[in-house]
Amino acid sequence: MMARSRLAAYCFLAALPAALLLAVSCGSNAGGAHVPFTELPEGASTRAGQVTPSGKTLGGLMRVNESAQPRSLDPVRTGESSATAVCTQIYDALVNLDPNLEIVPGLAESYEISDDGLLYTFHIRKGVRFHDDPCFPGGEGRELTAHDIDYSFSRLLDDTTQSTGAWVFLDVVIGAEAFHKKEAQRVEGFEIPDDYTFSIRLHTPFTSFIQRLAMTYCYITAPEAVKYYGEDFFQHPVGTGPFRYVHWLPGREILMVRNDHYWRTDADGVRLPYLDGVRFTFIPDFKIEFIEFDSGNLDRLYSIPEDLWLNVMDEDGNVRPEYQKYQILNKELMVSQYYGFNVTKKPYDDKRVRQAFNYAIDRQAIIDYVLFGAGAPARSIVPRTMPHYQSVTEGYGYHPDKAKALLAEAGYPGGEGLGELTLDLNSGGTTNEVIAEAIQDQLADSGVTLRLRIVEWAQHLDNVDEGKSSFFRLGWIADYPDPENFLACLWGKNFTPKGTNYARYANPEYDRLFEEAGREGNPARREKLYQQAEQIAWDDAPWLFIYFTRRYSMIQPYVRDYVLNAQERPVLVETWLQFPEED
């Protein structure tokens, strides 16, 4: 078919300059040895050379790249993946998700949920300290108490913080809405029986509430840091996590060092983390990131670039000999890639136009010829890897004739009257652009003229939040493994900028089913309600549903215990580096 031919031709041509670039750039330094400990700040503590009883090497700097730098390191604004990646190293939550995405204790060593599902009581660990920082008297971090939990959760509901996560507690916690509207001085449902006990009262049962508390929005901050740094707190984070913030050089790097007083230890009683530090860089071009990794300057390659795929893998999907020295991880993620329609703006206020776009694209061709199999066609809103849930939507197949008929029915025969439409997307290597160009070509076959407008990530998010974009590229990574987390992105009470409904979609029946499911304690009944809600939104097509991500990451051979989970959140607290012994 025409779309497949263009895609194949494009991928062949796009790969040529990349291959030449590699030939010139990688040469003798390819796979070069990592030089540890040289990039830590002067005076930073190190355990280099020490080995645990289990044989794990301590020390070293883990070097990780993200394609876009965060907008903020303030937990109340950590709605995007780059912020999550960084903040996960700096902060802790009451509860965490383990590598299998099951809830485990965090800052709360234990918790209880009342039989009626309305009262959550958390017992806070004693001896947990905030990072040493100038915000504290004498620069020494103090002990965490339940009052800090109350403070951090209340900030999430405070509009003056520019929070994007108020939805976590609104409509669930008693008094959250009154506090959010400034009708109350504090949140009634947040209770502090003593310094090491924190309770949350809900006005209605909400099955996935405990999972929400593992989100980055619910990371715990130091009130002293917020006061001390004021408007600059977003770039001076202070938490209780495994790594302590050092600096942020905008557009270049964020550096952090080991928290010497971290509360966690391993099975041998060795204080975590094993690493001396972590450095995040922000190279936007995936090909350049690949070169940096292959030259030994990065310890993890986020993703094998699609236009370099055939440099690394042969036609049968096997790793070529020159790259077999690296560890290659692959996993289908709980990540949905979509283009959102602002359904309040023409022509996207017409469901027929949105459905036409969905029928006009060939998802399988994009996966085969652009992504080289690194994905699965999105035939539902909730990813198919979601545990304990099965979507029942049938998906939008590739039916260009149906797309043309729907456009004609909406008053745009052959695309006439639509004019030139704009797709807004963020720069992020070449992947975003190649996919957008493929969809641009496929929509053109149905008479849709589309231009691409590419800006950097932070500006893109601002444009979407402020309603300046009518058609925009986004994706959603599961904050926690529950269908509610994806379906909340289309909840009518969750509009951006305070929530994650960027499409500004509202359907009363969808909202009713979604809310009822959240209160339902019976798993089978709850699943059925979510399935019914999902079908309504699927038919309304507030998104152009594209694909679910399969990630192929590369890790240097000396990196140990780096876990790629379905959330794609790098948890480095137990990662360590094992270098060959010198002769």
Short mmCIF file of N, CA, C and O in Angstrom, two decimals, residues 402-524:
data_model
loop_
_atom_site.label_atom_id
_atom_site.label_comp_id
_atom_site.label_asym_id
_atom_site.label_seq_id
_atom_site.Cartn_x
_atom_site.Cartn_y
_atom_site.Cartn_z
N LYS A 402 -13.47 4.66 4.98
CA LYS A 402 -14.35 5.06 6.08
C LYS A 402 -13.96 6.44 6.59
O LYS A 402 -14.82 7.26 6.94
N ALA A 403 -12.65 6.72 6.62
CA ALA A 403 -12.19 8.04 7.04
C ALA A 403 -12.72 9.13 6.10
O ALA A 403 -13.22 10.17 6.55
N LYS A 404 -12.65 8.88 4.81
CA LYS A 404 -13.13 9.87 3.84
C LYS A 404 -14.64 10.07 3.96
O LYS A 404 -15.13 11.20 3.86
N ALA A 405 -15.36 8.98 4.18
CA ALA A 405 -16.82 9.08 4.31
C ALA A 405 -17.20 9.90 5.54
O ALA A 405 -18.13 10.72 5.50
N LEU A 406 -16.50 9.70 6.64
CA LEU A 406 -16.80 10.45 7.86
C LEU A 406 -16.47 11.93 7.70
O LEU A 406 -17.21 12.81 8.18
N LEU A 407 -15.38 12.25 7.00
CA LEU A 407 -15.05 13.64 6.75
C LEU A 407 -16.12 14.30 5.89
O LEU A 407 -16.52 15.45 6.14
N ALA A 408 -16.59 13.57 4.88
CA ALA A 408 -17.64 14.12 4.03
C ALA A 408 -18.92 14.34 4.82
O ALA A 408 -19.60 15.37 4.68
N GLU A 409 -19.25 13.39 5.68
CA GLU A 409 -20.45 13.50 6.51
C GLU A 409 -20.36 14.70 7.46
O GLU A 409 -21.36 15.34 7.78
N ALA A 410 -19.13 15.01 7.90
CA ALA A 410 -18.93 16.15 8.80
C ALA A 410 -18.88 17.49 8.06
O ALA A 410 -18.76 18.54 8.69
N GLY A 411 -18.97 17.42 6.73
CA GLY A 411 -18.97 18.66 5.95
C GLY A 411 -17.63 19.01 5.34
O GLY A 411 -17.42 20.15 4.88
N TYR A 412 -16.72 18.02 5.28
CA TYR A 412 -15.38 18.27 4.73
C TYR A 412 -15.05 17.23 3.67
O TYR A 412 -14.12 16.43 3.81
N PRO A 413 -15.80 17.18 2.56
CA PRO A 413 -15.54 16.18 1.53
C PRO A 413 -14.13 16.33 0.95
O PRO A 413 -13.73 17.43 0.55
N GLY A 414 -13.38 15.24 0.95
CA GLY A 414 -12.02 15.29 0.45
C GLY A 414 -11.13 16.23 1.24
O GLY A 414 -10.07 16.65 0.73
N GLY A 415 -11.55 16.58 2.46
CA GLY A 415 -10.77 17.51 3.28
C GLY A 415 -11.05 18.97 2.98
O GLY A 415 -10.50 19.86 3.63
N GLU A 416 -11.93 19.22 2.00
CA GLU A 416 -12.24 20.60 1.61
C GLU A 416 -12.89 21.34 2.78
O GLU A 416 -13.83 20.85 3.41
N GLY A 417 -12.37 22.52 3.07
CA GLY A 417 -12.92 23.33 4.16
C GLY A 417 -12.14 23.19 5.46
O GLY A 417 -12.31 24.00 6.39
N LEU A 418 -11.28 22.18 5.54
CA LEU A 418 -10.48 22.03 6.76
C LEU A 418 -9.34 23.04 6.82
O LEU A 418 -8.90 23.44 7.90
N GLY A 419 -8.87 23.44 5.62
CA GLY A 419 -7.69 24.30 5.60
C GLY A 419 -6.45 23.52 6.03
O GLY A 419 -6.46 22.29 6.10
N GLU A 420 -5.39 24.25 6.34
CA GLU A 420 -4.17 23.61 6.82
C GLU A 420 -4.25 23.49 8.34
O GLU A 420 -4.37 24.49 9.05
N LEU A 421 -4.17 22.27 8.83
CA LEU A 421 -4.21 22.03 10.26
C LEU A 421 -2.79 21.89 10.80
O LEU A 421 -1.86 21.61 10.04
N THR A 422 -2.63 22.10 12.10
CA THR A 422 -1.31 22.06 12.72
C THR A 422 -1.25 20.98 13.79
O THR A 422 -2.14 20.87 14.63
N LEU A 423 -0.20 20.18 13.73
CA LEU A 423 0.11 19.22 14.78
C LEU A 423 1.30 19.76 15.57
O LEU A 423 2.37 20.00 15.01
N ASP A 424 1.11 19.96 16.86
CA ASP A 424 2.18 20.42 17.74
C ASP A 424 2.85 19.22 18.38
O ASP A 424 2.19 18.33 18.91
N LEU A 425 4.17 19.20 18.35
CA LEU A 425 4.91 18.12 18.98
C LEU A 425 6.22 18.64 19.54
O LEU A 425 6.72 19.70 19.13
N ASN A 426 6.76 17.90 20.49
CA ASN A 426 8.03 18.29 21.10
C ASN A 426 9.18 17.65 20.37
O ASN A 426 9.08 16.55 19.83
N SER A 427 10.30 18.35 20.37
CA SER A 427 11.52 17.77 19.82
C SER A 427 11.96 16.65 20.76
O SER A 427 11.87 16.77 21.97
N GLY A 428 12.45 15.57 20.20
CA GLY A 428 12.88 14.44 21.03
C GLY A 428 13.59 13.44 20.15
O GLY A 428 13.05 12.39 19.83
N GLY A 429 14.79 13.77 19.71
CA GLY A 429 15.47 12.94 18.74
C GLY A 429 14.72 13.00 17.43
O GLY A 429 14.15 14.03 17.07
N THR A 430 14.69 11.91 16.70
CA THR A 430 13.99 11.89 15.42
C THR A 430 12.68 11.11 15.49
O THR A 430 11.86 11.22 14.59
N THR A 431 12.48 10.34 16.55
CA THR A 431 11.32 9.44 16.61
C THR A 431 10.01 10.20 16.47
O THR A 431 9.15 9.85 15.65
N ASN A 432 9.83 11.23 17.28
CA ASN A 432 8.58 11.99 17.23
C ASN A 432 8.32 12.54 15.84
O ASN A 432 7.19 12.52 15.35
N GLU A 433 9.38 13.06 15.22
CA GLU A 433 9.21 13.69 13.91
C GLU A 433 8.92 12.69 12.81
O GLU A 433 8.08 12.92 11.93
N VAL A 434 9.61 11.52 12.86
CA VAL A 434 9.40 10.51 11.82
C VAL A 434 7.97 9.95 11.90
O VAL A 434 7.30 9.77 10.88
N ILE A 435 7.52 9.69 13.12
CA ILE A 435 6.14 9.21 13.28
C ILE A 435 5.16 10.26 12.80
O ILE A 435 4.19 9.97 12.09
N ALA A 436 5.41 11.53 13.16
CA ALA A 436 4.51 12.61 12.74
C ALA A 436 4.49 12.74 11.22
O ALA A 436 3.42 12.98 10.63
N GLU A 437 5.63 12.59 10.58
CA GLU A 437 5.67 12.69 9.12
C GLU A 437 4.92 11.53 8.46
O GLU A 437 4.25 11.71 7.43
N ALA A 438 5.02 10.35 9.06
CA ALA A 438 4.27 9.20 8.53
C ALA A 438 2.77 9.45 8.65
O ALA A 438 2.01 9.20 7.71
N ILE A 439 2.33 9.96 9.80
CA ILE A 439 0.91 10.24 9.99
C ILE A 439 0.47 11.40 9.10
O ILE A 439 -0.64 11.40 8.56
N GLN A 440 1.33 12.36 8.91
CA GLN A 440 1.05 13.48 8.00
C GLN A 440 0.77 12.94 6.60
O GLN A 440 -0.20 13.35 5.94
N ASP A 441 1.59 11.99 6.14
CA ASP A 441 1.39 11.39 4.82
C ASP A 441 0.09 10.60 4.75
O ASP A 441 -0.66 10.67 3.77
N GLN A 442 -0.19 9.83 5.79
CA GLN A 442 -1.38 8.98 5.79
C GLN A 442 -2.66 9.83 5.83
O GLN A 442 -3.64 9.51 5.15
N LEU A 443 -2.65 10.90 6.61
CA LEU A 443 -3.82 11.78 6.64
C LEU A 443 -4.01 12.48 5.30
O LEU A 443 -5.14 12.76 4.89
N ALA A 444 -2.91 12.77 4.62
CA ALA A 444 -3.00 13.43 3.31
C ALA A 444 -3.78 12.57 2.32
O ALA A 444 -4.48 13.09 1.44
N ASP A 445 -3.67 11.24 2.45
CA ASP A 445 -4.42 10.35 1.56
C ASP A 445 -5.92 10.51 1.73
O ASP A 445 -6.69 10.13 0.84
N SER A 446 -6.35 11.05 2.88
CA SER A 446 -7.77 11.29 3.12
C SER A 446 -8.14 12.75 2.91
O SER A 446 -9.25 13.17 3.24
N GLY A 447 -7.19 13.54 2.37
CA GLY A 447 -7.48 14.93 2.05
C GLY A 447 -7.15 15.92 3.15
O GLY A 447 -7.51 17.10 3.05
N VAL A 448 -6.45 15.47 4.21
CA VAL A 448 -6.11 16.35 5.33
C VAL A 448 -4.72 16.90 5.13
O VAL A 448 -3.74 16.15 4.99
N THR A 449 -4.61 18.23 5.12
CA THR A 449 -3.31 18.89 5.02
C THR A 449 -2.85 19.25 6.42
O THR A 449 -3.52 19.98 7.15
N LEU A 450 -1.69 18.73 6.79
CA LEU A 450 -1.20 18.89 8.15
C LEU A 450 0.21 19.44 8.13
O LEU A 450 1.08 18.92 7.41
N ARG A 451 0.44 20.49 8.89
CA ARG A 451 1.81 20.97 9.06
C ARG A 451 2.27 20.65 10.47
O ARG A 451 1.47 20.55 11.40
N LEU A 452 3.58 20.46 10.62
CA LEU A 452 4.16 20.09 11.91
C LEU A 452 4.83 21.30 12.53
O LEU A 452 5.59 22.00 11.87
N ARG A 453 4.54 21.52 13.81
CA ARG A 453 5.19 22.62 14.54
C ARG A 453 5.92 21.99 15.73
O ARG A 453 5.29 21.43 16.64
N ILE A 454 7.25 22.08 15.72
CA ILE A 454 8.08 21.39 16.70
C ILE A 454 8.73 22.41 17.63
O ILE A 454 9.39 23.35 17.18
N VAL A 455 8.53 22.21 18.94
CA VAL A 455 9.15 23.09 19.93
C VAL A 455 9.74 22.21 21.03
O VAL A 455 9.50 21.01 21.09
N GLU A 456 10.54 22.81 21.91
CA GLU A 456 11.13 22.04 23.01
C GLU A 456 10.06 21.67 24.04
O GLU A 456 8.99 22.27 24.09
N TRP A 457 10.36 20.67 24.84
CA TRP A 457 9.37 20.00 25.67
C TRP A 457 8.62 20.93 26.61
O TRP A 457 7.39 20.89 26.68
N ALA A 458 9.33 21.74 27.37
CA ALA A 458 8.66 22.60 28.35
C ALA A 458 7.68 23.55 27.67
O ALA A 458 6.56 23.75 28.14
N GLN A 459 8.08 24.14 26.54
CA GLN A 459 7.20 25.05 25.83
C GLN A 459 5.99 24.30 25.26
O GLN A 459 4.86 24.81 25.27
N HIS A 460 6.23 23.08 24.79
CA HIS A 460 5.13 22.27 24.27
C HIS A 460 4.08 22.02 25.34
O HIS A 460 2.87 22.19 25.11
N LEU A 461 4.53 21.63 26.53
CA LEU A 461 3.59 21.37 27.62
C LEU A 461 2.82 22.63 28.01
O LEU A 461 1.62 22.58 28.27
N ASP A 462 3.52 23.75 28.05
CA ASP A 462 2.85 25.01 28.38
C ASP A 462 1.77 25.33 27.34
O ASP A 462 0.67 25.77 27.69
N ASN A 463 2.08 25.12 26.07
CA ASN A 463 1.12 25.39 25.00
C ASN A 463 -0.13 24.52 25.14
O ASN A 463 -1.26 24.98 24.96
N VAL A 464 0.08 23.24 25.49
CA VAL A 464 -1.05 22.33 25.66
C VAL A 464 -1.87 22.74 26.89
O VAL A 464 -3.10 22.82 26.85
N ASP A 465 -1.17 23.01 28.00
CA ASP A 465 -1.85 23.41 29.23
C ASP A 465 -2.71 24.64 29.03
O ASP A 465 -3.82 24.75 29.55
N GLU A 466 -2.19 25.60 28.28
CA GLU A 466 -2.86 26.88 28.11
C GLU A 466 -3.88 26.88 26.98
O GLU A 466 -4.50 27.92 26.69
N GLY A 467 -4.09 25.74 26.33
CA GLY A 467 -5.08 25.65 25.27
C GLY A 467 -4.66 26.27 23.96
O GLY A 467 -5.49 26.53 23.09
N LYS A 468 -3.35 26.49 23.78
CA LYS A 468 -2.86 27.08 22.54
C LYS A 468 -2.71 26.05 21.43
O LYS A 468 -2.52 26.41 20.27
N SER A 469 -2.75 24.78 21.79
CA SER A 469 -2.61 23.70 20.81
C SER A 469 -3.97 23.02 20.62
O SER A 469 -4.63 22.66 21.59
N SER A 470 -4.33 22.82 19.36
CA SER A 470 -5.59 22.14 19.05
C SER A 470 -5.38 20.66 18.77
O SER A 470 -6.30 19.85 18.97
N PHE A 471 -4.20 20.31 18.30
CA PHE A 471 -3.88 18.93 17.93
C PHE A 471 -2.43 18.73 18.34
O PHE A 471 -1.55 19.45 17.86
N PHE A 472 -2.16 17.81 19.25
CA PHE A 472 -0.85 17.80 19.90
C PHE A 472 -0.41 16.39 20.25
O PHE A 472 -1.20 15.50 20.55
N ARG A 473 0.90 16.18 20.19
CA ARG A 473 1.49 14.90 20.54
C ARG A 473 1.73 14.83 22.05
O ARG A 473 2.29 15.72 22.67
N LEU A 474 1.27 13.71 22.67
CA LEU A 474 1.55 13.42 24.07
C LEU A 474 1.63 11.91 24.24
O LEU A 474 1.34 11.13 23.33
N GLY A 475 2.01 11.51 25.42
CA GLY A 475 1.98 10.10 25.79
C GLY A 475 1.66 10.02 27.26
O GLY A 475 1.75 11.02 27.98
N TRP A 476 1.28 8.85 27.71
CA TRP A 476 0.98 8.69 29.13
C TRP A 476 1.65 7.43 29.64
O TRP A 476 1.45 6.34 29.13
N ILE A 477 2.51 7.62 30.64
CA ILE A 477 3.18 6.52 31.33
C ILE A 477 2.43 6.25 32.62
O ILE A 477 2.14 7.19 33.38
N ALA A 478 2.16 5.01 32.91
CA ALA A 478 1.39 4.68 34.11
C ALA A 478 2.07 5.21 35.36
O ALA A 478 3.25 4.92 35.61
N ASP A 479 1.35 6.00 36.14
CA ASP A 479 1.85 6.40 37.45
C ASP A 479 1.77 5.23 38.42
O ASP A 479 2.56 5.12 39.35
N TYR A 480 0.78 4.39 38.21
CA TYR A 480 0.60 3.20 39.02
C TYR A 480 -0.22 2.21 38.19
O TYR A 480 -0.95 2.61 37.26
N PRO A 481 -0.10 0.92 38.47
CA PRO A 481 -0.71 -0.10 37.60
C PRO A 481 -2.18 -0.30 37.87
O PRO A 481 -2.60 -1.30 38.48
N ASP A 482 -2.99 0.61 37.38
CA ASP A 482 -4.43 0.51 37.55
C ASP A 482 -5.07 1.22 36.35
O ASP A 482 -4.62 2.30 35.95
N PRO A 483 -6.13 0.63 35.76
CA PRO A 483 -6.76 1.27 34.59
C PRO A 483 -7.26 2.68 34.90
O PRO A 483 -7.32 3.53 34.01
N GLU A 484 -7.60 2.94 36.16
CA GLU A 484 -8.08 4.26 36.55
C GLU A 484 -7.09 5.34 36.17
O GLU A 484 -7.47 6.46 35.80
N ASN A 485 -5.77 5.04 36.24
CA ASN A 485 -4.76 6.04 35.97
C ASN A 485 -4.79 6.52 34.52
O ASN A 485 -4.52 7.69 34.23
N PHE A 486 -5.12 5.65 33.59
CA PHE A 486 -5.24 6.04 32.18
C PHE A 486 -6.59 6.69 31.91
O PHE A 486 -6.68 7.71 31.21
N LEU A 487 -7.64 6.11 32.46
CA LEU A 487 -8.98 6.62 32.19
C LEU A 487 -9.19 7.98 32.86
O LEU A 487 -10.03 8.78 32.40
N ALA A 488 -8.43 8.28 33.91
CA ALA A 488 -8.52 9.60 34.55
C ALA A 488 -8.08 10.72 33.61
O ALA A 488 -8.45 11.88 33.79
N CYS A 489 -7.30 10.37 32.59
CA CYS A 489 -6.85 11.37 31.61
C CYS A 489 -8.00 11.90 30.75
O CYS A 489 -7.81 12.87 30.00
N LEU A 490 -9.17 11.26 30.87
CA LEU A 490 -10.35 11.70 30.10
C LEU A 490 -11.54 12.00 31.01
O LEU A 490 -12.66 12.17 30.52
N TRP A 491 -11.29 12.10 32.29
CA TRP A 491 -12.32 12.41 33.27
C TRP A 491 -12.67 13.89 33.17
O TRP A 491 -11.80 14.76 33.14
N GLY A 492 -13.97 14.18 33.15
CA GLY A 492 -14.42 15.56 32.94
C GLY A 492 -14.05 16.53 34.04
O GLY A 492 -14.08 17.75 33.84
N LYS A 493 -13.69 16.03 35.23
CA LYS A 493 -13.29 16.90 36.34
C LYS A 493 -11.78 17.04 36.45
O LYS A 493 -11.27 17.55 37.45
N ASN A 494 -11.08 16.60 35.42
CA ASN A 494 -9.62 16.52 35.50
C ASN A 494 -8.95 17.35 34.40
O ASN A 494 -7.88 16.99 33.90
N PHE A 495 -9.58 18.46 34.03
CA PHE A 495 -9.04 19.30 32.95
C PHE A 495 -7.66 19.86 33.30
O PHE A 495 -7.37 20.20 34.45
N THR A 496 -6.81 19.95 32.26
CA THR A 496 -5.57 20.68 32.38
C THR A 496 -5.89 22.17 32.61
O THR A 496 -6.96 22.62 32.19
N PRO A 497 -5.06 22.97 33.26
CA PRO A 497 -3.71 22.64 33.73
C PRO A 497 -3.65 22.01 35.10
O PRO A 497 -2.57 21.64 35.56
N LYS A 498 -4.79 21.87 35.79
CA LYS A 498 -4.77 21.28 37.13
C LYS A 498 -4.81 19.77 37.09
O LYS A 498 -4.57 19.11 38.09
N GLY A 499 -5.15 19.22 35.94
CA GLY A 499 -5.24 17.77 35.81
C GLY A 499 -4.66 17.31 34.49
O GLY A 499 -3.96 18.05 33.80
N THR A 500 -4.97 16.07 34.12
CA THR A 500 -4.31 15.44 32.97
C THR A 500 -5.25 15.23 31.78
O THR A 500 -4.89 14.53 30.84
N ASN A 501 -6.43 15.83 31.82
CA ASN A 501 -7.35 15.74 30.68
C ASN A 501 -7.01 16.86 29.71
O ASN A 501 -7.64 17.92 29.67
N TYR A 502 -5.96 16.63 28.93
CA TYR A 502 -5.46 17.65 28.01
C TYR A 502 -6.39 17.87 26.83
O TYR A 502 -6.37 18.92 26.20
N ALA A 503 -7.21 16.86 26.53
CA ALA A 503 -8.15 16.98 25.41
C ALA A 503 -9.38 17.81 25.79
O ALA A 503 -10.17 18.17 24.92
N ARG A 504 -9.55 18.07 27.09
CA ARG A 504 -10.73 18.80 27.59
C ARG A 504 -12.02 18.07 27.20
O ARG A 504 -13.03 18.67 26.88
N TYR A 505 -11.93 16.76 27.27
CA TYR A 505 -13.06 15.88 26.93
C TYR A 505 -14.01 15.77 28.11
O TYR A 505 -13.58 15.62 29.26
N ALA A 506 -15.30 15.84 27.85
CA ALA A 506 -16.30 15.70 28.91
C ALA A 506 -17.51 14.95 28.36
O ALA A 506 -18.11 15.36 27.38
N ASN A 507 -17.82 13.84 29.01
CA ASN A 507 -19.00 13.06 28.68
C ASN A 507 -19.62 12.62 30.00
O ASN A 507 -19.00 11.85 30.75
N PRO A 508 -20.83 13.09 30.34
CA PRO A 508 -21.43 12.78 31.65
C PRO A 508 -21.55 11.29 31.93
O PRO A 508 -21.34 10.87 33.08
N GLU A 509 -21.87 10.49 30.94
CA GLU A 509 -22.02 9.05 31.17
C GLU A 509 -20.65 8.42 31.44
O GLU A 509 -20.53 7.53 32.30
N TYR A 510 -19.65 8.85 30.71
CA TYR A 510 -18.29 8.37 30.98
C TYR A 510 -17.90 8.71 32.42
O TYR A 510 -17.39 7.85 33.16
N ASP A 511 -18.13 9.96 32.83
CA ASP A 511 -17.77 10.39 34.18
C ASP A 511 -18.51 9.58 35.23
O ASP A 511 -17.93 9.19 36.26
N ARG A 512 -19.79 9.30 35.00
CA ARG A 512 -20.58 8.53 35.97
C ARG A 512 -20.00 7.14 36.16
O ARG A 512 -19.81 6.67 37.30
N LEU A 513 -19.71 6.46 35.06
CA LEU A 513 -19.16 5.11 35.13
C LEU A 513 -17.77 5.10 35.75
O LEU A 513 -17.44 4.24 36.57
N PHE A 514 -16.95 6.08 35.37
CA PHE A 514 -15.60 6.18 35.90
C PHE A 514 -15.62 6.39 37.42
O PHE A 514 -14.88 5.73 38.16
N GLU A 515 -16.47 7.28 37.87
CA GLU A 515 -16.55 7.56 39.30
C GLU A 515 -17.13 6.38 40.07
O GLU A 515 -16.68 6.06 41.19
N GLU A 516 -18.12 5.72 39.50
CA GLU A 516 -18.71 4.56 40.17
C GLU A 516 -17.68 3.44 40.29
O GLU A 516 -17.62 2.75 41.32
N ALA A 517 -16.88 3.25 39.27
CA ALA A 517 -15.85 2.22 39.31
C ALA A 517 -14.84 2.49 40.42
O ALA A 517 -14.37 1.56 41.09
N GLY A 518 -14.50 3.76 40.63
CA GLY A 518 -13.54 4.11 41.67
C GLY A 518 -14.03 3.77 43.06
O GLY A 518 -13.23 3.54 43.97
N ARG A 519 -15.35 3.74 43.23
CA ARG A 519 -15.94 3.43 44.54
C ARG A 519 -16.21 1.93 44.72
O ARG A 519 -16.46 1.48 45.83
N GLU A 520 -16.16 1.19 43.63
CA GLU A 520 -16.56 -0.21 43.65
C GLU A 520 -15.45 -1.09 44.26
O GLU A 520 -14.30 -1.06 43.81
N GLY A 521 -15.80 -1.87 45.27
CA GLY A 521 -14.83 -2.74 45.92
C GLY A 521 -14.75 -4.13 45.31
O GLY A 521 -13.76 -4.83 45.50
N ASN A 522 -15.77 -4.54 44.56
CA ASN A 522 -15.76 -5.85 43.93
C ASN A 522 -14.93 -5.79 42.64
O ASN A 522 -15.27 -5.05 41.71
N PRO A 523 -13.81 -6.55 42.54
CA PRO A 523 -12.91 -6.43 41.38
C PRO A 523 -13.59 -6.68 40.04
O PRO A 523 -13.34 -5.96 39.06
N ALA A 524 -14.45 -7.69 39.94
CA ALA A 524 -15.10 -8.02 38.68
C ALA A 524 -16.06 -6.91 38.26
O ALA A 524 -16.10 -6.51 37.08
#
